[in-house]
Amino acid sequence: MIGRSLRAFPTLLRVAVADMVAYRAEFLIWVLTTNMPLVMLAVWHRASEDAPVGRFGQKEFAAYFLSTVIVRLMVQCWVAWELTMDIRQGTLAMKLMRPIHPVLAYSAEQLAAIPMRILYLTPVVAVLVYAAGEKIAITDPAMAAIFVLSILGAWLMTFVIGVMMGTLSMFLQSAFSVFDLWMALHSVFSGYLVPLELFPPWMRTLADVLPFKYMLSFPVQTLIGMETQEQALRDLGVQWMYVVVLTLAARALWQRGMKKFVAFGG
Amino acid sequence: MIDVQNLSKTFKVHERPPGLGAAFKSLFSRTYKEVKAVNNLSFKIADGERVGFLGPNGAGKTTSLKMLSGLLHPSSGTIQVDGFTPKERQAQYLERITLVMGQKQQLLWDLPPLETFHMNRAVYDIPQAQFAESLKLLVDLLGVDGLIRKPTRQLSLGERMKCELVAALLHRPKVLFLDEPTIGLDVSMQATVREFIRDYNDKTGATVLLTTHYMEDVTALCPRVIVIDKGELLYDGQLKELVRRIRPDKRLTIRFSTEIAPDVLARMGHVVSQTPLQAVLQVPMARVSDVMRDLLGSLPVGDLTVEDPPLDEVMRDLFAAKKVAP
């Protein structure tokens, strides 16, 4: 099955990109909803006008929140929504009839969005370089490699958690409410709205343990040079440990879910 | 090819009475009811057979088909299809079968069907030459050459169903599970789909198990039928035999060359319908030849045909009786 899946993946990806292009207007509107960090940038920019907040002056805030938009758009997935809808409407049945795992098809759909997002991100990157270019600290090849791996790890974590959220719909009537709760926690503990180092110490300790930091804040801080190489390596280790644990948990949940799956509809 | 033994499927269904009070109560305490969708079902289907799987709404047909295709896990009992256990969902099994659901689609909505076909080529690992050959054969058989490059959303229901069949058969499955493949189609499109299924079965020797509510599908396609109701087997055998057992009478349709008196037919059998120039008479099988002789001897008969009662009526009587005399 693995060999077949690898051979099929480029075609799945190509078809998914074609599908994504068909939805280009909706996609653009959806991407625009990811702009909350830019609002937060305006707030923190004003707050740090007279004096920096911790290590963050105006330039640091600009670098942080522009990088947050970039990383968030690179790793964002809506697989939980897709999977939940497919389970509720019974359309997962058609995906299950194929001799490749449906999760592989979902991953192709999610990855297919990245080229379109890169188009959107180009002006954001240009503004970042213009406003706070000197803060982008990826000059060291080791840190560049850590950043690439951190983006990959963050994407995998976001995707696998999305699969788990969606799979919950096989057990619950709808997993949307669980997903909403998850996203609320994510907004706080991933550094999406506030840099984690501005939190009180107990919240920072909590954020270090929870998975959210490794889905956003860690790659962002690595990109703008706010992590030492030692810190970055430690965070990378925790992140990939989360990737492995979450993947195993998602696999077990899927297998249990399949036994409960009722394939709604005639 | 297909061997089903003592198959059962039970669903746990949450139940609550209507009203706000009941809604709040269900937040804290829920009542569940066990519903047996399929109950102790056993049958065997040989290679290349075309079998109709019939029953009223909620009889358990689709649930059985989903268990046969590996989508649902049985609560008890065993299924073997071509040596595989469907619930294990092995890739080798999934590439031997196909499931077409008249109310679900696999075609990508915003892309032309050709994109779905190419995706299925990759997913089923079909060699390019075989793909090109199968695609040409199916496109010609179904006459969809002009459609496969238009976005799916712009196709009519019938056009989409024909493209669904292409997508479902590109990998040359040996077993076809067809769940109401003609639902919602107009009469001519239904006939096209029926003819295609028959042709495909003749040419490839694939086994076909079909659920439908259209009795024309059954008469045209299924020499054998399996009838279930409330998840239990009511009948498994030849369609002709079922008709003979449930309705051992024939329908005589008579056209008269001149008008006849309204009461003259009643003594010959049960008058189903009558106009001055045409009548439909229902008579027991044993009396058919006597009645025909009477009709031809005493009335101005222009044309006369003898047929089985309509299958719709046979099925209605079967579900009312709930069992078939051996």
XYZ file of N, CA and C in Angstrom, chain A residues 27-36 73 120:
36
model
N -10.947 30.877 -1.519
C -9.678 30.628 -0.853
C -9.044 31.944 -0.393
N -9.087 32.961 -1.269
C -8.477 34.247 -0.942
C -9.177 34.864 0.269
N -10.513 34.796 0.285
C -11.272 35.354 1.410
C -10.902 34.613 2.695
N -10.776 33.293 2.585
C -10.432 32.492 3.745
C -9.044 32.856 4.273
N -8.090 33.070 3.339
C -6.731 33.428 3.745
C -6.743 34.763 4.495
N -7.603 35.686 4.035
C -7.664 37.004 4.671
C -8.116 36.927 6.133
N -8.829 35.830 6.475
C -9.280 35.700 7.866
C -8.117 35.380 8.815
N -6.949 35.125 8.259
C -5.779 34.791 9.083
C -5.016 36.061 9.491
N -5.648 37.216 9.303
C -4.904 38.447 9.502
C -4.958 39.032 10.913
N -5.481 38.239 11.863
C -5.560 38.725 13.243
C -4.191 39.206 13.769
N 0.163 30.678 7.853
C -0.358 30.330 6.526
C 0.358 29.119 5.931
N 0.079 34.608 -2.022
C -0.478 35.617 -1.128
C 0.597 36.159 -0.181
